[in-house]
Tab-separated table of C-alpha atoms in Angstrom:
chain	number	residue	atom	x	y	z
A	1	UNK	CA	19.930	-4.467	-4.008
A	2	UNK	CA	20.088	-8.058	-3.206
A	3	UNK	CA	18.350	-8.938	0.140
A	4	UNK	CA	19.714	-11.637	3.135
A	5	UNK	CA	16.828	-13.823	2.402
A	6	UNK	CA	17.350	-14.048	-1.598
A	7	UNK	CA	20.968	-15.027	-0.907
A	8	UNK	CA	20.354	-17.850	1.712
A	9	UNK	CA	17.441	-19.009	-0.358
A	10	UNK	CA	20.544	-20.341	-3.007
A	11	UNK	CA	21.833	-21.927	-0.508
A	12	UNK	CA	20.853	-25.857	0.488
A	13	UNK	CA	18.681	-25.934	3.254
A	14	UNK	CA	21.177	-27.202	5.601
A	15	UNK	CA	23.521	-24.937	4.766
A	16	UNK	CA	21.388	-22.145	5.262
A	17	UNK	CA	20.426	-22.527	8.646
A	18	UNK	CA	24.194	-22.750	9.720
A	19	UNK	CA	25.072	-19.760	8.088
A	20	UNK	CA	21.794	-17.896	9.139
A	21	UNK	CA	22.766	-18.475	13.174
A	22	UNK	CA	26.350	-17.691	12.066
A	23	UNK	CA	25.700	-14.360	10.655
A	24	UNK	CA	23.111	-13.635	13.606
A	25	UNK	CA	25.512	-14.482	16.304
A	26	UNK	CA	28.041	-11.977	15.138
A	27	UNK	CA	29.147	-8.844	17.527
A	28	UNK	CA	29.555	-7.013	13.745
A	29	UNK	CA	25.743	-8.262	12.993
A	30	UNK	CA	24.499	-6.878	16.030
A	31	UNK	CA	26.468	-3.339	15.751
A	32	UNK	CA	25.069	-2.872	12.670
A	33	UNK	CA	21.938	-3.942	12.673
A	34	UNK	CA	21.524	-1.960	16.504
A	35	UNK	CA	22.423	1.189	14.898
A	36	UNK	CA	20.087	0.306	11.496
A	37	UNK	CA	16.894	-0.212	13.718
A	38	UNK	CA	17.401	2.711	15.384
A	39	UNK	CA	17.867	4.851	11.689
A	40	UNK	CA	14.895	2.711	10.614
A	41	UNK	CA	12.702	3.679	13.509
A	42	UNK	CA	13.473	7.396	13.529
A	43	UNK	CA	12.566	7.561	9.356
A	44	UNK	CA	9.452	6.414	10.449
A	45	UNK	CA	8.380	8.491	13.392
A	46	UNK	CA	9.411	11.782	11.076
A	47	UNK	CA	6.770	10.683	8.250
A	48	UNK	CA	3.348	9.361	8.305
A	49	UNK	CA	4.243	5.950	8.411
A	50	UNK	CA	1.961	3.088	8.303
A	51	UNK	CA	2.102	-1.060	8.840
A	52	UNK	CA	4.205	-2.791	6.055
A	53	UNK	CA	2.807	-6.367	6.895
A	54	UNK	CA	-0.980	-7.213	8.064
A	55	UNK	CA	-2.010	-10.371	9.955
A	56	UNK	CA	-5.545	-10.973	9.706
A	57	UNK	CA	-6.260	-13.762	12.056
A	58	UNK	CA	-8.770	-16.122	9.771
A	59	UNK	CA	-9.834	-17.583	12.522
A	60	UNK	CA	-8.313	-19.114	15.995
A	61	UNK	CA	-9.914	-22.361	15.911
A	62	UNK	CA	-7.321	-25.389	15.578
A	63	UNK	CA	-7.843	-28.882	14.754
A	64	UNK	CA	-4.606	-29.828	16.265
A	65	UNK	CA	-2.943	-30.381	19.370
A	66	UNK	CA	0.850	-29.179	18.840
A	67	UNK	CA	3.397	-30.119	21.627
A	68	UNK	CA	5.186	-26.743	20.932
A	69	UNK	CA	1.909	-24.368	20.957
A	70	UNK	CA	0.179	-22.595	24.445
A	71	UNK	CA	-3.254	-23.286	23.003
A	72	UNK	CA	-4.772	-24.518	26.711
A	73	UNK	CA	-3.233	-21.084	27.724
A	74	UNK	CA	-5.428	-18.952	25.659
A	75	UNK	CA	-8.289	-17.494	27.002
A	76	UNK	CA	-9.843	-15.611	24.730
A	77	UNK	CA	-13.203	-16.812	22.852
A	78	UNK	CA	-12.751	-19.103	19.378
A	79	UNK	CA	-14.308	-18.128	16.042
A	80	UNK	CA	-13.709	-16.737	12.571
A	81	UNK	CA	-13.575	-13.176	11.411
A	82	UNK	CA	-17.027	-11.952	9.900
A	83	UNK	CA	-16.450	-11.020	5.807
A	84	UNK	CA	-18.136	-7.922	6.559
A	85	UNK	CA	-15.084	-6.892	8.695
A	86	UNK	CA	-12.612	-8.334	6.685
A	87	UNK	CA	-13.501	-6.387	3.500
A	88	UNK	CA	-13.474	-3.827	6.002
A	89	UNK	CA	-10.186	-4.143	6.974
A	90	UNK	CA	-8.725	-4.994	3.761
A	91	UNK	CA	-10.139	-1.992	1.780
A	92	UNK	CA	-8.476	0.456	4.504
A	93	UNK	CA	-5.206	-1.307	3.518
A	94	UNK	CA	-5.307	-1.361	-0.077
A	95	UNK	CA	-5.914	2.380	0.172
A	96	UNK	CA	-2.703	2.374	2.099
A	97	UNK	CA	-0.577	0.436	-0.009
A	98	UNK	CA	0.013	-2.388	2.146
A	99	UNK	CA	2.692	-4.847	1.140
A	100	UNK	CA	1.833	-7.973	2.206
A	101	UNK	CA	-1.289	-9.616	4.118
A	102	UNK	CA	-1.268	-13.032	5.985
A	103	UNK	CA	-3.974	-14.603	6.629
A	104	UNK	CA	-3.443	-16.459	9.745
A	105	UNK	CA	-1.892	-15.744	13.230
A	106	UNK	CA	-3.313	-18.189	16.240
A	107	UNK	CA	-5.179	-21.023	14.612
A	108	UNK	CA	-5.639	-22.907	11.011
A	109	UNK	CA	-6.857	-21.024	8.511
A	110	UNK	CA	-8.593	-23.639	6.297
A	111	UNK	CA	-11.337	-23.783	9.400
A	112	UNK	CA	-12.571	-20.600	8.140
A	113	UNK	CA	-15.301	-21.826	5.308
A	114	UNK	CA	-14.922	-18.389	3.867
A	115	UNK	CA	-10.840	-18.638	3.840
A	116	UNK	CA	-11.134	-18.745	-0.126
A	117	UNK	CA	-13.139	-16.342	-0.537
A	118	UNK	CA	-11.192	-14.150	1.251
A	119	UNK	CA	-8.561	-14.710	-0.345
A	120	UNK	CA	-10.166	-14.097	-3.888
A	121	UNK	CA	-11.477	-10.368	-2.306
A	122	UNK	CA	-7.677	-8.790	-1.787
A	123	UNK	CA	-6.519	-10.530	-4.950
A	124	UNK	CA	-9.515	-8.525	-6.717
A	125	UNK	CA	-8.483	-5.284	-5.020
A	126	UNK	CA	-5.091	-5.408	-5.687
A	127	UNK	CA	-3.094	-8.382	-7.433
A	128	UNK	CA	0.403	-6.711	-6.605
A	129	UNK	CA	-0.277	-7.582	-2.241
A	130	UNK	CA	1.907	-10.461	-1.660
A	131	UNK	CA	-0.679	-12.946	0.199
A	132	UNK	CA	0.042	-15.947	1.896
A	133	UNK	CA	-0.740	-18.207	5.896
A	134	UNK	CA	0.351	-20.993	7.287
A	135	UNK	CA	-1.377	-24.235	7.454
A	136	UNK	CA	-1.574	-27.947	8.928
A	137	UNK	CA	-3.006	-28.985	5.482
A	138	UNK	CA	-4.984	-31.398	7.507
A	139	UNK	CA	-8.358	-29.937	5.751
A	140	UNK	CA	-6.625	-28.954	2.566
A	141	UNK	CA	-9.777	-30.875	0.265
A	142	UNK	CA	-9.023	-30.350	-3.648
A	143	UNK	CA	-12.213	-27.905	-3.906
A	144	UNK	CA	-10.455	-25.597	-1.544
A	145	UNK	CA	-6.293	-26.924	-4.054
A	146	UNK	CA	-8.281	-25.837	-6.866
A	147	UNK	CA	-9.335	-22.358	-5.485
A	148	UNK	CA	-6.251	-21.778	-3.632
A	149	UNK	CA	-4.126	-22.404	-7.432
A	150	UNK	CA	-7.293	-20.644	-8.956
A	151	UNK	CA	-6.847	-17.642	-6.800
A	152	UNK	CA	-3.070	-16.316	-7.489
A	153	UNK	CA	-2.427	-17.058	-3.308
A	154	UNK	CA	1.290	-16.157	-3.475
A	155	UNK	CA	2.429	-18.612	-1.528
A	156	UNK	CA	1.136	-21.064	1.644
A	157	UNK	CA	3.852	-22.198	4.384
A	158	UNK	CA	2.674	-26.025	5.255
A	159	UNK	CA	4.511	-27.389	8.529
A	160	UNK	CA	4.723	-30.841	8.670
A	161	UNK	CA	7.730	-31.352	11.055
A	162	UNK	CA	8.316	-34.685	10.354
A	163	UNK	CA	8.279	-38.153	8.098
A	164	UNK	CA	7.370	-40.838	10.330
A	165	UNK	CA	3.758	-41.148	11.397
A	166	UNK	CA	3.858	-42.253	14.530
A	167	UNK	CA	6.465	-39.288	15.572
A	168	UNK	CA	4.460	-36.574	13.922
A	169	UNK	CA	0.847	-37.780	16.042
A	170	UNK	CA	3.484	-37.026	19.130
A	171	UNK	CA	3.516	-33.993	17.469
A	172	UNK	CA	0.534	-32.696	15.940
A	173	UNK	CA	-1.714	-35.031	17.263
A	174	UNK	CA	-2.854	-35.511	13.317
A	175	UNK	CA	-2.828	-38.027	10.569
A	176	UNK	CA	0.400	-37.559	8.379
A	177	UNK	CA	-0.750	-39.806	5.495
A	178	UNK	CA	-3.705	-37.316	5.152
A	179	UNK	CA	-1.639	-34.209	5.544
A	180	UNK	CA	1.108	-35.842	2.997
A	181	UNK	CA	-1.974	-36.828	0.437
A	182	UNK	CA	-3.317	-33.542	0.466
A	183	UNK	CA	0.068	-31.331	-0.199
A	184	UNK	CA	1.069	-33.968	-2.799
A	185	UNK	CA	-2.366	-32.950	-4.194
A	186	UNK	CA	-1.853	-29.483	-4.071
A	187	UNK	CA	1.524	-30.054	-6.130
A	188	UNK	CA	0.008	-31.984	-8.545
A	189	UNK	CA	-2.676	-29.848	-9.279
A	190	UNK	CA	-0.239	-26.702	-9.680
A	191	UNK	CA	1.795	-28.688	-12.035
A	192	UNK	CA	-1.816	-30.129	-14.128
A	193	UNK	CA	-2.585	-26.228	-14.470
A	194	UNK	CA	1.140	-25.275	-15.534
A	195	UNK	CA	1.282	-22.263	-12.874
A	196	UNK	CA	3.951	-21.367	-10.443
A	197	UNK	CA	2.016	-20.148	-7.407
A	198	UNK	CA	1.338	-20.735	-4.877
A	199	UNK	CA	4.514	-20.918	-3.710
A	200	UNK	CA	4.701	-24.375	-1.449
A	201	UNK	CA	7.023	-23.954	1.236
A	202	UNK	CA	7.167	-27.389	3.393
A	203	UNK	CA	7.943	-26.650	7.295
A	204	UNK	CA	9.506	-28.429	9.772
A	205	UNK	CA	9.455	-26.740	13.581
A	206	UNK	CA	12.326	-28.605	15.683
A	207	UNK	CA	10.935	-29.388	18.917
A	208	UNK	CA	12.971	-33.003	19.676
A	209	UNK	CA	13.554	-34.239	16.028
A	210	UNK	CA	17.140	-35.906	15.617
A	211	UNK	CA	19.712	-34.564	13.062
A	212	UNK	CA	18.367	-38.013	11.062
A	213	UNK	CA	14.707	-36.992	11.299
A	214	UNK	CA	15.655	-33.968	9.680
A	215	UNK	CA	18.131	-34.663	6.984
A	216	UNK	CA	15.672	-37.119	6.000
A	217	UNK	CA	12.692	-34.795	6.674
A	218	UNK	CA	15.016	-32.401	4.156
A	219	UNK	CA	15.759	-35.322	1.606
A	220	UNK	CA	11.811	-36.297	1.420
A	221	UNK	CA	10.601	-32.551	0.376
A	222	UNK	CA	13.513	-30.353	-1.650
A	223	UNK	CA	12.589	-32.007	-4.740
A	224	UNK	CA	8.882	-31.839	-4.218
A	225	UNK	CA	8.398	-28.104	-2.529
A	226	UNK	CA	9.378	-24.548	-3.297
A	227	UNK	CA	11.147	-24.324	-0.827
A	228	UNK	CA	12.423	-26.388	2.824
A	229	UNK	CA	12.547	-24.024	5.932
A	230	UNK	CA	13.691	-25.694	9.552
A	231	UNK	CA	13.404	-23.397	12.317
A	232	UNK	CA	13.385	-23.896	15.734
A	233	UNK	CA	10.947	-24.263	18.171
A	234	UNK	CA	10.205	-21.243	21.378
A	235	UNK	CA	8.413	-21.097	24.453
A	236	UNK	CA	6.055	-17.833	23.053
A	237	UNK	CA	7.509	-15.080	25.287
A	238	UNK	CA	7.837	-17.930	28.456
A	239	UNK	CA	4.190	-18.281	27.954
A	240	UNK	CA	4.531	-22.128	27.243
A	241	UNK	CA	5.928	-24.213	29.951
A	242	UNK	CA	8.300	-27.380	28.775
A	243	UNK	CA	9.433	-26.169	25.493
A	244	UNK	CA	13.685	-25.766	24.675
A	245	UNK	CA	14.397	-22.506	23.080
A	246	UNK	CA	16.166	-22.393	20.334
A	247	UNK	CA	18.157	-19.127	18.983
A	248	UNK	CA	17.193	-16.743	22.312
A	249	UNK	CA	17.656	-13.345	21.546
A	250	UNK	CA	20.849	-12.624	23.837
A	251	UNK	CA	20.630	-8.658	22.405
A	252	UNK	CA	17.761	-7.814	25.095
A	253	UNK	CA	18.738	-4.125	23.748
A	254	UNK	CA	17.715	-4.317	20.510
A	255	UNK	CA	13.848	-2.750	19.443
A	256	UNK	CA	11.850	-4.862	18.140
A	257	UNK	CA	10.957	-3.805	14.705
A	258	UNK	CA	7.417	-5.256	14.902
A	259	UNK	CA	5.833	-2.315	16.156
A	260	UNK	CA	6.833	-0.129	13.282
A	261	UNK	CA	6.224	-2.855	10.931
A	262	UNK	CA	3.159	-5.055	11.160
A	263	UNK	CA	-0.260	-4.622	12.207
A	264	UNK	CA	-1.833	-7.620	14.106
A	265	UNK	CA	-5.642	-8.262	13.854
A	266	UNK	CA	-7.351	-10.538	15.494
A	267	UNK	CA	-10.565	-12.594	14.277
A	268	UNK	CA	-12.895	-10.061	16.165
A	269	UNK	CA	-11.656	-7.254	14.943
A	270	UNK	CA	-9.222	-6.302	17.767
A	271	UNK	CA	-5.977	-5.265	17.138
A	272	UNK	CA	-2.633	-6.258	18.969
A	273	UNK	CA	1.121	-5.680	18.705
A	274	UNK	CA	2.454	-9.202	17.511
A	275	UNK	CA	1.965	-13.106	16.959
A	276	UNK	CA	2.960	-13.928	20.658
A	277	UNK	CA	0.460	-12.175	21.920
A	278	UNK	CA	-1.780	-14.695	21.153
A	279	UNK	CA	-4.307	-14.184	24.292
A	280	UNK	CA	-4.583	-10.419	23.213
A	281	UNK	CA	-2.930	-9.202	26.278
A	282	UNK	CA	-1.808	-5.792	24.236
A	283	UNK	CA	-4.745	-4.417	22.658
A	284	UNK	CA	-4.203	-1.534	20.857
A	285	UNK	CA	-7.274	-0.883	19.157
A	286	UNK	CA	-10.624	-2.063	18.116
A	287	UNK	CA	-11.656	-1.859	13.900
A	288	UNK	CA	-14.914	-2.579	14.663
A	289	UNK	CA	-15.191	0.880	15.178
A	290	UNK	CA	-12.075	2.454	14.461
A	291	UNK	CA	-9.798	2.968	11.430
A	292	UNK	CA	-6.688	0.971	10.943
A	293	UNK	CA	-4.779	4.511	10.766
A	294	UNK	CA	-6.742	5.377	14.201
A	295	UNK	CA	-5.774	1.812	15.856
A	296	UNK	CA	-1.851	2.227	14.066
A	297	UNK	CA	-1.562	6.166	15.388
A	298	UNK	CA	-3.163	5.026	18.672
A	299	UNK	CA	-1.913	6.485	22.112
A	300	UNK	CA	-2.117	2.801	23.465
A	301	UNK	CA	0.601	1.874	20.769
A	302	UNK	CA	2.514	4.892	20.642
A	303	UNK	CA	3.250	4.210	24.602
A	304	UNK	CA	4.582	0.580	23.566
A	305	UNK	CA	6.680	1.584	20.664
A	306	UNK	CA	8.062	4.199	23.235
A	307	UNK	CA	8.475	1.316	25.689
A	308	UNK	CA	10.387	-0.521	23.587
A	309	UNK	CA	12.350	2.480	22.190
A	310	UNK	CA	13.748	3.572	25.615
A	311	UNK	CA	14.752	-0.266	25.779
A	312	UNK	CA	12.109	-0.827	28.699
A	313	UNK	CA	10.538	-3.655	27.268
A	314	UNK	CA	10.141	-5.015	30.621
A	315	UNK	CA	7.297	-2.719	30.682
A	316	UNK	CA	5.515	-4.523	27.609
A	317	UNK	CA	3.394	-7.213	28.789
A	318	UNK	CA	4.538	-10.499	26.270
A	319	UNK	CA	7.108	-8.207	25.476
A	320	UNK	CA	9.255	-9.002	28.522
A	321	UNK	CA	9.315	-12.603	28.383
A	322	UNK	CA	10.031	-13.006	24.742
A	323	UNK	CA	12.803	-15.245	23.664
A	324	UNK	CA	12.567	-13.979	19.772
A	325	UNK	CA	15.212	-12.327	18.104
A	326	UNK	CA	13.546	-9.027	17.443
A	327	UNK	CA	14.045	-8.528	13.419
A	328	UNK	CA	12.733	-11.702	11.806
A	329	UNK	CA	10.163	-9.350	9.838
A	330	UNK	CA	12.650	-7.221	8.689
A	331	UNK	CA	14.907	-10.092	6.986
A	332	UNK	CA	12.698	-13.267	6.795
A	333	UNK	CA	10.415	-12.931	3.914
């Protein structure tokens, strides 16, 4: 069966956004898709059911300064998951079959020294686990191209946001020639070792970029990259002040599938329920001394997902501010 994400991907990238918000506006999308969540969720409270998707936050640390991130909000302490617990944690999911890891949630991954060899542990337990994290490529060095081509990484989301220097500092508060140098780098290399992964998707976040900025943002990379994504930019569950939301979820009713679908880890071994919880306001568990399968089964979590079944998400701390339309994990690969 052929998936919403493999169809839009053969469409042009500005064609694809248009019809994505099309199809997601619709009063049929949102009958069927209410009444498909709801079949989803009840297959998976009958079985034994277990996270599809694992986040395994790297690290937190940032070396940038993003207009459209709640960074001075977070609290919690900075630093970068200990291997120990990481092979930990990633044995535990091989054994369950997990689908897909990502290495990063609140903060750049290539600050972790050991992000490489992290990634070279799941690939040697099990080849078939999509892996993959987002990056600033602003510490992207061709040791760490080498490994990353080296390593069968599946693919590496690199946002950029933008062509002209000066507007991308307003941005990122980074150098783009450095950034640009070191994903050109990471193509070439690919190409010099005659591979096809990782997979290079160039990103572009729309905080206050023109139409022009990105049609020519678009222009610049779909040649060059896998593949050209534009999405828009959120205020984290109205935990970041001065930021314009773009595609609010008006369907307040629908459950959010990311409680039945991903596991969220966080560089000290706590776990939480999602990516906007980036202060760890909904901890659910601790692997430091519990099982992923304790943490996932957990009374702490089975009280949110029944929250957010009985549509009293109000309840959920994060939860009831968020602005996200509830089943980009279920569509967007």
């Amino acid at each position: 069966m052929v998936s919403l994400p493999s169809l839009l991907k053969l469409l042009p990238c500005r064609i694809r956004g248009r019809v994505k918000r099309t199809i997601l506006d619709s009063d049929l999308f949102a009958y069927l898709n209410t009444r498909w969540i709801a079949h989803l969720i009840d297959n998976l409270e009958r079985g034994n059911y277990k996270p599809r998707v694992a986040y395994l936050e790297a690290t937190n640390k940032c070396n940038a300064n993003c207009l459209m991130c709640p960074r001075e909000k977070m609290t919690r302490p900075t630093g970068v998951m200990d291997m120990g617990l990481f092979k930990n944690v990633v044995n535990q999911l091989v054994d369950l079959n997990i689908e897909e890891i990502r290495l990063h949630n609140f903060g750049e991954p290539l600050l972790d020294e050991n992000i490489a060899k992290k990634i070279n542990y799941i690939k040697s337990r099990d080849q078939n686990i999509k892996l993959n994290f987002y990056t600033n490529a602003y510490s992207l060095s061709e040791e760490l191209a080498r490994e990353f081509v080296n390593s069968k990484l599946d693919r590496i989301f690199i946002s950029i946001d933008e062509i002209d220097p000066d507007a991308y500092f307003k941005i990122r508060k980074l150098d783009l020639e450095t950034v640009e140098k070191n994903v050109m780098r990471l193509m070439d290399i690919r190409n010099e070792m005659k591979v096809d992964k990782p997979e290079i998707y160039v990103c572009l976040t729309r905080v206050d970029q023109p139409d022009s900025s990105v049609n020519a943002f678009i222009d610049k990379w779909q040649t060059r990259a896998d593949m050209v994504t534009v999405g828009g930019a959120h205020d984290w569950a109205s935990q970041k002040d001065g930021v314009s939301i773009n595609g609010i979820n008006r369907l307040k009713k629908w459950p959010c599938v990311y409680l039945w679908n991903d596991l969220y880890v966080l560089w000290d071994g706590r776990a939480t329920i999602c990516c906007e919880d980036f202060d760890g306001l909904n901890i659910v568990g601790d692997l430091n001394n519990e099982t992923v399968l304790d943490v996932w089964n957990s009374g702490k979590f089975k009280a949110i997902r029944k929250l957010m079944k009985e549509n009293k998400r109000n309840g959920i701390k994060v939860c009831s501010g968020c602005s996200l339309r509830p089943l980009w994990s279920c569509y967007d690969e």
